[in-house]
Amino acid sequence: TRGGSFDVKITIPEGFTIYEIAGLAQRELGMDSVSFLQACRDTAILRKYGIDAPSMEGFLFPETYLVPKGISSESLIAIFHHEFRRRWRPEWSARAESLGLTLEQVVTLASIIEAEAHVKDEQGVISSVYHNRLKRGMPLQADPTAAYGLAKINEPVTPEDLRSKTPYNTYIYRGLPPGPICNPGEDAIKAALYPESTDYLYFVSRMDGTHIFSKTLKEHNKAINRVRRLIKVNKAKSKI
């Protein structure tokens, strides 16, 4: 669409949460961030779009938009969600059904993959870890879910966070959380639907954004120790 004189360009990066989008809307559009978050959780709006989740989190598509200044929260959500529906492919619904997952569950899984994978190439492998864990009835133990339940955005996750009893904490509760934890992009959605075929059940983050994947807890503990040693070496080097 052609931009009008009062149109504003607004970009939602992949992995942004509704909290971050609310801040963006406040900065770029002068929108009240609280009213935007309230609209995202409005049960009437969720019903209107047929979404069975606690909020519009996950269903606002990451993209660059031209929107009129002075737009209402509800209209802004409508634009972002329309793009989500436009990008969702019919074959994805069929694939979700074959996996025994609802649309909401696919987007929830995709959001965790988006939050965990700092390197796009790893999304399919990370997805395989979660699929393997779900099949075995193991808790997902995804740090970003614990952080999201506490509304901690872009803050380090502490051991206390991992013990928090929010419904989103996949260390405490098995299965998928009640809804998405961010707004995943197309690649993360595809990774959730088409995981790589692996036997991995664990992964630990290296310092460069990539991960070491393991099939057993013994392997995983070795990987953790390896990463810890690397961190120590790097800290020592930085002091020289």
XYZ file of N, CA and C in Angstrom:
720
model
N 0.843 -1.205 0.000
C 0.000 0.000 0.000
C 0.874 1.249 0.000
N 0.345 2.311 -0.664
C 1.086 3.569 -0.717
C 0.937 4.294 0.609
N 2.021 4.805 1.126
C 1.976 5.500 2.410
C 1.364 6.879 2.283
N 0.513 7.233 3.254
C -0.029 8.584 3.309
C 0.948 9.492 4.028
N 0.619 10.775 4.099
C 1.561 11.734 4.691
C 1.751 11.507 6.188
N 0.793 10.822 6.828
C 0.917 10.591 8.269
C 1.230 9.136 8.592
N 1.614 8.375 7.566
C 1.951 6.972 7.805
C 3.346 6.846 8.410
N 3.469 5.865 9.284
C 4.734 5.619 9.984
C 5.194 4.202 9.672
N 6.488 4.068 9.377
C 7.052 2.733 9.136
C 7.410 2.122 10.489
N 6.925 0.910 10.719
C 7.193 0.232 11.992
C 7.631 -1.203 11.697
N 8.744 -1.614 12.289
C 9.289 -2.949 12.031
C 9.256 -3.791 13.297
N 8.610 -4.946 13.197
C 8.639 -5.922 14.292
C 9.703 -6.958 13.952
N 10.796 -7.003 14.702
C 11.800 -8.043 14.446
C 11.287 -9.421 14.885
N 11.823 -10.473 14.272
C 11.472 -11.842 14.672
C 11.854 -12.035 16.136
N 10.947 -12.634 16.891
C 11.235 -12.905 18.302
C 10.824 -11.805 19.256
N 10.281 -10.698 18.740
C 9.788 -9.632 19.619
C 8.569 -10.137 20.394
N 8.457 -9.709 21.653
C 7.292 -10.043 22.475
C 6.260 -8.922 22.367
N 5.065 -9.175 22.896
C 4.045 -8.109 22.899
C 4.515 -6.925 23.747
N 5.339 -7.198 24.765
C 5.874 -6.107 25.608
C 6.779 -5.193 24.774
N 7.615 -5.820 23.948
C 8.529 -5.035 23.103
C 7.770 -4.305 21.997
N 6.733 -4.955 21.457
C 5.916 -4.302 20.421
C 5.168 -3.115 21.029
N 4.698 -3.281 22.271
C 4.010 -2.178 22.965
C 4.944 -0.980 23.115
N 6.198 -1.241 23.470
C 7.196 -0.168 23.599
C 7.472 0.495 22.268
N 7.541 -0.330 21.223
C 7.772 0.164 19.859
C 6.614 1.063 19.415
N 5.375 0.601 19.682
C 4.183 1.367 19.297
C 4.115 2.695 20.050
N 4.579 2.668 21.292
C 4.592 3.911 22.077
C 5.609 4.907 21.501
N 6.802 4.384 21.178
C 7.865 5.256 20.652
C 7.539 5.795 19.263
N 7.095 4.900 18.385
C 6.919 5.265 16.971
C 5.560 5.896 16.670
N 4.535 5.488 17.415
C 3.172 5.927 17.086
C 2.531 6.770 18.180
N 3.225 6.895 19.311
C 2.637 7.641 20.425
C 1.481 6.902 21.066
N 1.421 5.586 20.868
C 0.331 4.771 21.415
C 0.597 4.466 22.887
N -0.464 4.378 23.667
C -0.321 4.014 25.072
C 0.015 2.524 25.154
N 1.188 2.200 25.699
C 1.644 0.804 25.713
C 0.738 -0.081 26.571
N 0.196 0.475 27.645
C -0.690 -0.303 28.528
C -1.963 -0.692 27.784
N -2.524 0.258 27.022
C -3.762 -0.048 26.278
C -3.493 -1.094 25.193
N -2.291 -1.058 24.593
C -1.934 -2.060 23.582
C -1.869 -3.451 24.220
N -1.225 -3.552 25.386
C -1.115 -4.847 26.077
C -2.484 -5.348 26.529
N -3.328 -4.427 26.981
C -4.695 -4.810 27.381
C -5.465 -5.370 26.186
N -5.311 -4.709 25.032
C -5.987 -5.175 23.810
C -5.465 -6.552 23.398
N -4.164 -6.780 23.582
C -3.568 -8.086 23.240
C -4.149 -9.215 24.086
N -4.611 -8.862 25.305
C -5.155 -9.884 26.222
C -6.683 -9.887 26.247
N -7.288 -9.033 25.449
C -8.750 -8.889 25.433
C -9.394 -10.167 24.891
N -10.209 -10.819 25.716
C -10.814 -12.103 25.312
C -11.734 -11.937 24.100
N -12.362 -10.768 23.971
C -13.242 -10.530 22.808
C -12.418 -10.513 21.519
N -11.228 -9.904 21.570
C -10.344 -9.858 20.392
C -9.823 -11.258 20.075
N -9.435 -11.999 21.117
C -8.941 -13.375 20.914
C -10.031 -14.248 20.302
N -11.268 -14.080 20.789
C -12.411 -14.846 20.241
C -12.654 -14.473 18.786
N -12.577 -13.182 18.507
C -12.806 -12.669 17.144
C -11.876 -13.350 16.142
N -10.615 -13.570 16.556
C -9.635 -14.192 15.656
C -9.532 -15.707 15.844
N -10.357 -16.238 16.741
C -10.379 -17.692 16.951
C -9.096 -18.228 17.548
N -8.474 -17.443 18.428
C -7.196 -17.854 19.030
C -7.420 -18.374 20.447
N -6.983 -19.611 20.665
C -7.117 -20.245 21.971
C -5.783 -20.125 22.716
N -5.500 -18.932 23.203
C -4.249 -18.644 23.916
C -4.506 -17.471 24.862
N -3.601 -17.247 25.834
C -3.839 -16.160 26.796
C -3.782 -14.759 26.203
N -3.108 -14.605 25.061
C -2.975 -13.273 24.457
C -2.676 -13.407 22.967
N -2.487 -12.272 22.309
C -2.121 -12.262 20.884
C -0.633 -12.547 20.680
N 0.092 -12.786 21.768
C 1.512 -13.143 21.666
C 1.669 -14.321 20.708
N 2.570 -14.157 19.732
C 2.821 -15.227 18.767
C 2.062 -15.059 17.468
N 1.000 -14.249 17.510
C 0.111 -14.144 16.351
C 0.164 -12.765 15.689
N 1.209 -12.001 16.017
C 1.460 -10.691 15.400
C 2.720 -10.870 14.564
N 2.582 -10.880 13.252
C 3.687 -11.353 12.412
C 4.847 -10.366 12.322
N 6.085 -10.843 12.528
C 7.261 -9.969 12.393
C 7.454 -9.523 10.943
N 7.379 -8.230 10.719
C 7.446 -7.678 9.356
C 7.586 -6.163 9.477
N 7.814 -5.497 8.354
C 7.817 -4.026 8.329
C 6.467 -3.561 7.792
N 5.843 -2.665 8.515
C 4.496 -2.190 8.177
C 4.484 -0.671 8.017
N 3.555 -0.192 7.194
C 3.239 1.238 7.131
C 1.892 1.419 7.799
N 1.868 2.155 8.908
C 0.601 2.309 9.629
C 0.315 3.788 9.890
N -0.963 4.167 9.883
C -1.291 5.575 10.124
C -1.059 5.969 11.579
N -0.479 7.130 11.772
C -0.295 7.659 13.134
C -1.690 7.910 13.711
N -1.867 7.613 14.975
C -3.183 7.804 15.593
C -4.055 6.565 15.510
N -3.511 5.462 14.971
C -4.248 4.200 14.866
C -4.560 3.667 16.269
N -5.685 2.960 16.412
C -6.044 2.389 17.716
C -5.275 1.084 17.935
N -5.191 0.674 19.197
C -4.509 -0.586 19.537
C -5.138 -1.756 18.797
N -6.473 -1.789 18.798
C -7.194 -2.901 18.167
C -6.926 -2.955 16.659
N -6.891 -1.788 16.017
C -6.633 -1.740 14.563
C -5.199 -2.142 14.244
N -4.267 -1.770 15.130
C -2.861 -2.142 14.923
C -2.698 -3.657 15.040
N -3.342 -4.234 16.042
C -3.324 -5.691 16.218
C -3.914 -6.365 14.984
N -4.995 -5.789 14.456
C -5.651 -6.355 13.260
C -4.686 -6.408 12.078
N -3.900 -5.349 11.887
C -2.931 -5.301 10.775
C -1.868 -6.383 10.954
N -1.307 -6.464 12.170
C -0.244 -7.443 12.440
C -0.771 -8.875 12.318
N -2.005 -9.096 12.795
C -2.554 -10.459 12.763
C -2.991 -10.855 11.354
N -3.469 -9.884 10.592
C -3.846 -10.170 9.197
C -2.628 -10.708 8.439
N -1.467 -10.125 8.710
C -0.235 -10.583 8.050
C 0.108 -12.007 8.487
N -0.124 -12.322 9.768
C 0.092 -13.695 10.250
C -0.779 -14.672 9.458
N -2.063 -14.339 9.320
C -2.999 -15.226 8.594
C -2.618 -15.324 7.118
N -2.166 -14.219 6.557
C -1.789 -14.208 5.138
C -0.586 -15.105 4.887
N 0.337 -15.137 5.849
C 1.574 -15.905 5.669
C 1.419 -17.385 6.049
N 0.415 -17.686 6.855
C 0.191 -19.076 7.265
C -0.286 -19.892 6.059
N 0.382 -20.999 5.789
C 0.069 -21.779 4.589
C -0.871 -22.943 4.903
N -1.784 -23.266 3.972
C -2.713 -24.379 4.215
C -1.992 -25.689 4.541
N -0.831 -25.912 3.882
C -0.113 -27.178 4.137
C 0.447 -27.234 5.563
N 0.638 -26.077 6.175
C 1.109 -26.073 7.565
C 0.028 -26.615 8.496
N -1.231 -26.290 8.203
C -2.340 -26.801 9.030
C -2.419 -28.319 8.921
N -2.244 -28.824 7.693
C -2.272 -30.278 7.474
C -1.113 -30.946 8.201
N 0.057 -30.330 8.134
C 1.246 -30.876 8.796
C 1.061 -30.867 10.319
N 0.506 -29.780 10.842
C 0.259 -29.676 12.291
C -0.658 -30.808 12.744
N -1.706 -31.037 11.961
C -2.669 -32.098 12.280
C -1.982 -33.465 12.309
N -1.091 -33.693 11.338
C -0.391 -34.988 11.277
C 0.551 -35.167 12.472
N 1.007 -34.052 13.051
C 1.867 -34.112 14.244
C 1.042 -34.162 15.534
N -0.282 -34.014 15.387
C -1.156 -33.996 16.557
C -1.087 -32.689 17.325
N -0.777 -31.606 16.594
C -0.651 -30.288 17.226
C -1.689 -29.314 16.684
N -2.162 -28.413 17.536
C -3.051 -27.341 17.088
C -2.190 -26.203 16.535
N -2.829 -25.253 15.863
C -2.113 -24.072 15.368
C -1.420 -23.360 16.530
N -2.150 -23.218 17.642
C -1.587 -22.512 18.801
C -0.357 -23.239 19.348
N -0.411 -24.578 19.370
C 0.738 -25.348 19.876
C 1.949 -25.223 18.955
N 1.696 -25.203 17.652
C 2.794 -25.026 16.685
C 3.463 -23.671 16.907
N 2.648 -22.629 17.044
C 3.196 -21.276 17.217
C 3.914 -21.164 18.568
N 3.386 -21.830 19.582
C 4.044 -21.838 20.897
C 5.426 -22.481 20.792
N 5.488 -23.646 20.146
C 6.776 -24.327 19.958
C 7.724 -23.469 19.112
N 7.191 -22.880 18.049
C 8.000 -22.008 17.175
C 8.566 -20.824 17.954
N 7.774 -20.296 18.886
C 8.232 -19.133 19.672
C 9.393 -19.508 20.593
N 9.365 -20.730 21.126
C 10.471 -21.188 21.991
C 11.722 -21.392 21.143
N 11.538 -21.979 19.962
C 12.663 -22.175 19.028
C 13.263 -20.817 18.655
N 12.388 -19.856 18.344
C 12.834 -18.495 17.980
C 13.652 -17.870 19.111
N 13.177 -18.065 20.341
C 13.855 -17.463 21.495
C 15.187 -18.146 21.809
N 15.280 -19.431 21.518
C 16.497 -20.200 21.847
C 17.558 -20.144 20.751
N 17.124 -20.102 19.485
C 18.074 -20.202 18.364
C 18.595 -18.829 17.967
N 19.854 -18.577 18.267
C 20.458 -17.298 17.868
C 21.072 -17.406 16.477
N 21.169 -18.646 15.996
C 21.685 -18.917 14.651
C 20.588 -19.671 13.908
N 20.114 -19.102 12.797
C 18.980 -19.686 12.058
C 19.207 -21.154 11.685
N 20.455 -21.493 11.331
C 20.778 -22.860 10.911
C 20.469 -23.891 11.987
N 20.398 -23.459 13.241
C 20.181 -24.405 14.342
C 18.704 -24.612 14.682
N 17.821 -23.845 14.041
C 16.402 -23.923 14.423
C 15.824 -25.335 14.282
N 16.166 -26.003 13.177
C 15.640 -27.352 12.941
C 16.141 -28.371 13.945
N 17.396 -28.212 14.384
C 17.984 -29.139 15.371
C 17.376 -28.874 16.748
N 17.249 -27.596 17.111
C 16.626 -27.243 18.392
C 15.186 -27.757 18.423
N 14.488 -27.623 17.306
C 13.126 -28.150 17.200
C 13.110 -29.653 17.464
N 14.092 -30.372 16.917
C 14.146 -31.834 17.092
C 14.307 -32.199 18.569
N 15.091 -31.405 19.306
C 15.278 -31.657 20.743
C 13.931 -31.568 21.455
N 13.160 -30.523 21.154
C 11.870 -30.341 21.821
C 10.855 -31.404 21.401
N 10.830 -31.749 20.123
C 9.935 -32.826 19.676
C 10.294 -34.136 20.376
N 11.593 -34.433 20.469
C 12.041 -35.664 21.129
C 11.659 -35.673 22.604
N 11.792 -34.519 23.256
C 11.435 -34.419 24.676
C 9.919 -34.562 24.880
N 9.146 -33.918 24.005
C 7.684 -34.017 24.120
C 7.227 -35.466 23.953
N 7.829 -36.173 22.986
C 7.474 -37.589 22.744
C 7.768 -38.450 23.967
N 8.836 -38.126 24.685
C 9.244 -38.924 25.851
C 8.604 -38.448 27.151
N 7.808 -37.392 27.072
C 7.179 -36.859 28.286
C 8.153 -36.148 29.207
N 9.293 -35.717 28.632
C 10.290 -34.979 29.421
C 9.932 -33.494 29.439
N 10.211 -32.782 30.530
C 9.974 -31.328 30.506
C 10.895 -30.665 29.484
N 10.410 -29.616 28.839
C 11.208 -28.943 27.799
C 12.427 -28.228 28.388
N 12.292 -27.723 29.615
C 13.394 -27.028 30.304
C 14.029 -25.938 29.433
N 13.164 -25.080 28.913
C 13.621 -23.964 28.068
C 13.686 -22.692 28.911
N 14.901 -22.158 29.092
C 15.090 -20.953 29.921
C 14.164 -19.794 29.540
N 13.980 -19.510 28.226
C 13.141 -18.349 27.874
C 11.694 -18.455 28.355
N 11.194 -19.684 28.577
C 9.809 -19.821 29.060
C 9.707 -19.334 30.505
N 10.733 -19.651 31.303
C 10.747 -19.197 32.704
C 10.822 -17.675 32.759
N 11.671 -17.102 31.896
C 11.817 -15.639 31.855
C 10.505 -14.982 31.440
N 9.835 -15.556 30.428
C 8.597 -14.951 29.916
C 7.507 -14.942 30.987
N 7.415 -16.023 31.743
C 6.398 -16.105 32.796
C 6.543 -15.011 33.833
N 7.764 -14.485 33.967
C 8.044 -13.400 34.919
C 8.093 -12.041 34.220
N 7.733 -12.030 32.936
C 7.791 -10.815 32.094
C 9.194 -10.215 32.087
N 10.212 -11.100 32.142
C 11.614 -10.653 32.047
C 12.022 -10.697 30.579
N 12.237 -9.539 30.003
C 12.588 -9.460 28.586
C 14.021 -8.941 28.466
N 14.850 -9.696 27.754
C 16.261 -9.317 27.540
C 17.037 -9.128 28.843
N 16.704 -9.948 29.833
C 17.449 -9.937 31.097
C 18.022 -11.328 31.315
N 19.167 -11.447 32.001
C 19.720 -12.783 32.260
C 18.763 -13.621 33.116
N 18.704 -14.917 32.831
C 17.847 -15.833 33.594
C 18.644 -16.334 34.798
N 18.038 -16.258 35.978
C 18.717 -16.678 37.213
C 18.215 -18.062 37.642
N 18.961 -18.755 38.526
C 18.473 -20.047 39.046
C 17.101 -19.913 39.722
N 16.859 -18.764 40.367
C 15.548 -18.530 41.016
C 14.434 -18.494 39.966
N 14.721 -17.861 38.821
C 13.728 -17.789 37.736
C 13.299 -19.195 37.316
N 14.275 -20.110 37.240
C 13.996 -21.473 36.773
C 13.144 -22.255 37.773
N 13.051 -21.732 38.999
C 12.208 -22.385 40.020
C 10.854 -21.693 40.169
N 10.647 -20.613 39.420
C 9.402 -19.838 39.556
C 8.201 -20.663 39.100
N 7.112 -20.545 39.858
C 5.940 -21.389 39.574
C 4.924 -20.685 38.670
N 5.397 -20.061 37.588
C 4.444 -19.498 36.623
C 4.055 -20.617 35.656
N 2.850 -20.568 35.083
C 2.425 -21.642 34.164
C 3.305 -21.770 32.922
N 4.128 -20.746 32.645
C 4.997 -20.779 31.461
C 6.310 -21.526 31.711
N 6.627 -21.785 32.976
C 7.937 -22.355 33.295
C 8.007 -23.841 32.931
N 8.737 -24.147 31.862
C 8.822 -25.537 31.383
C 9.851 -26.360 32.162
N 10.438 -25.768 33.196
C 11.239 -26.558 34.150
C 10.313 -27.187 35.188
N 9.228 -26.479 35.497
C 8.280 -26.925 36.529
C 7.160 -27.768 35.910
N 6.672 -27.329 34.750
C 5.521 -27.994 34.119
C 5.923 -28.680 32.817
N 5.434 -29.905 32.648
C 5.720 -30.664 31.423
C 4.854 -30.163 30.275
N 5.249 -30.515 29.063
C 4.486 -30.123 27.882
C 4.759 -28.679 27.497
N 3.943 -28.190 26.583
C 4.105 -26.811 26.097
C 3.477 -25.824 27.076
N 3.988 -24.597 27.141
C 3.348 -23.582 27.988
C 1.967 -23.196 27.446
N 1.195 -22.381 28.201
C -0.182 -22.046 27.794
C -0.299 -21.315 26.465
N 0.787 -20.669 26.032
C 0.756 -19.927 24.769
C 2.166 -19.542 24.366
N 2.315 -18.899 23.207
C 3.640 -18.479 22.739
C 4.325 -17.505 23.696
N 5.661 -17.436 23.573
C 6.450 -16.544 24.444
C 7.070 -15.385 23.655
N 6.827 -15.361 22.344
C 7.272 -14.249 21.491
C 6.569 -14.429 20.149
N 6.860 -13.556 19.214
C 6.259 -13.651 17.878
C 7.290 -14.223 16.907
N 7.146 -15.526 16.573
C 8.152 -16.168 15.731
C 8.012 -15.803 14.262
N 9.127 -15.850 13.553
C 9.115 -15.636 12.111
C 8.804 -16.926 11.374
N 8.749 -16.824 10.061
C 8.392 -17.962 9.208
C 9.363 -19.136 9.366
N 10.658 -18.853 9.474
C 11.653 -19.932 9.595
C 11.435 -20.752 10.861
N 11.130 -20.088 11.962
C 10.906 -20.790 13.231
C 9.626 -21.621 13.172
N 8.597 -21.098 12.496
C 7.348 -21.860 12.341
C 7.620 -23.119 11.523
N 8.379 -22.960 10.437
C 8.727 -24.122 9.602
C 9.562 -25.133 10.394
N 10.477 -24.633 11.220
C 11.303 -25.532 12.043
C 10.441 -26.323 13.026
N 9.425 -25.664 13.602
C 8.525 -26.344 14.543
C 7.743 -27.455 13.846
N 7.363 -27.204 12.601
C 6.574 -28.179 11.832
C 7.427 -29.270 11.195
N 8.647 -28.916 10.816
C 9.526 -29.861 10.105
C 10.881 -29.938 10.811
N 10.918 -30.566 12.001
C 12.191 -30.644 12.725
C 13.179 -31.549 11.995
N 14.448 -31.324 12.229
C 15.452 -32.254 11.698
C 15.304 -33.582 12.433
N 15.761 -34.645 11.812
C 15.665 -35.967 12.436
C 16.940 -36.233 13.236
N 16.845 -36.157 14.561
C 18.013 -36.399 15.425
C 17.572 -37.192 16.656
N 18.560 -37.644 17.437
C 18.287 -38.305 18.724
C 18.653 -37.391 19.889
N 18.882 -36.118 19.591
C 19.316 -35.186 20.637
C 18.200 -34.907 21.649
N 18.601 -34.804 22.919
C 17.656 -34.470 23.992
C 18.105 -33.251 24.798
N 19.331 -32.805 24.555
C 19.910 -31.709 25.346
C 20.706 -30.763 24.461
N 20.809 -29.522 24.913
C 21.778 -28.612 24.291
C 22.207 -27.554 25.296
N 23.422 -27.077 25.108
C 23.948 -26.010 25.964
C 24.539 -24.937 25.059
N 24.378 -23.694 25.475
C 24.826 -22.565 24.659
C 26.328 -22.350 24.789
N 26.985 -22.223 23.639
C 28.376 -21.758 23.626
C 28.325 -20.234 23.768
N 29.449 -19.591 23.775
C 29.463 -18.135 23.974
C 29.198 -17.370 22.683
N 29.188 -18.075 21.553
C 29.046 -17.384 20.258
C 27.630 -17.465 19.681
N 26.669 -17.910 20.507
C 25.286 -18.004 20.024
C 24.925 -19.367 19.475
N 25.933 -20.234 19.240
C 25.646 -21.600 18.784
C 25.529 -22.515 20.004
N 25.148 -23.775 19.766
C 24.932 -24.717 20.863
C 25.680 -26.026 20.641
N 25.954 -26.731 21.744
C 26.467 -28.103 21.681
C 25.274 -29.005 21.987
N 24.989 -29.944 21.095
C 23.839 -30.841 21.244
C 24.303 -32.209 21.746
N 23.497 -32.824 22.617
C 23.864 -34.122 23.201
C 22.669 -35.070 23.218
N 22.994 -36.383 23.152
C 21.945 -37.414 23.165
C 21.667 -37.925 24.573
N 22.687 -37.857 25.442
C 22.525 -38.367 26.810
C 22.877 -37.286 27.825
N 22.407 -37.497 29.051
C 22.692 -36.545 30.130
C 24.194 -36.509 30.425
N 24.837 -37.676 30.317
C 26.289 -37.753 30.556
C 27.041 -36.867 29.552
N 26.680 -37.002 28.272
C 27.284 -36.167 27.204
C 27.024 -34.684 27.476
N 25.782 -34.400 27.888
C 25.355 -33.019 28.135
C 26.176 -32.394 29.262
N 26.371 -33.152 30.347
C 27.157 -32.636 31.474
C 28.603 -32.361 31.070
N 29.138 -33.222 30.203
C 30.500 -32.995 29.678
C 30.542 -31.693 28.878
N 29.504 -31.482 28.056
C 29.419 -30.263 27.230
C 29.337 -29.019 28.112
N 28.552 -29.111 29.190
C 28.423 -27.977 30.122
C 29.787 -27.644 30.726
N 30.510 -28.683 31.154
C 31.840 -28.470 31.751
C 32.809 -27.854 30.747
N 32.679 -28.291 29.478
C 33.539 -27.753 28.417
C 33.288 -26.249 28.245
N 32.009 -25.882 28.225
C 31.633 -24.464 28.068
C 32.131 -23.649 29.265
N 31.964 -24.215 30.470
C 32.420 -23.505 31.685
C 33.924 -23.262 31.655
N 34.665 -24.267 31.185
C 36.125 -24.117 31.089
C 36.493 -23.007 30.103
N 35.774 -22.990 28.970
C 36.008 -21.951 27.952
C 35.750 -20.557 28.511
N 34.667 -20.440 29.288
C 34.316 -19.143 29.885
C 35.430 -18.692 30.837
N 35.936 -19.647 31.641
C 37.028 -19.337 32.584
C 38.276 -18.863 31.847
N 38.633 -19.584 30.786
C 39.817 -19.238 29.985
C 39.663 -17.838 29.400
N 38.484 -17.562 28.851
C 38.230 -16.248 28.232
C 38.268 -15.117 29.255
N 37.748 -15.410 30.457
C 37.772 -14.401 31.529
C 39.214 -14.094 31.925
N 40.002 -15.160 32.026
C 41.419 -14.997 32.393
C 42.157 -14.191 31.325
N 41.857 -14.490 30.049
C 42.493 -13.766 28.930
C 42.126 -12.283 28.956
N 40.864 -12.000 29.264
C 40.394 -10.604 29.235
C 41.034 -9.760 30.341
N 41.544 -10.443 31.372
C 42.188 -9.713 32.480
C 43.646 -9.375 32.171
N 44.202 -10.089 31.183
C 45.628 -9.877 30.845
C 45.824 -8.528 30.166
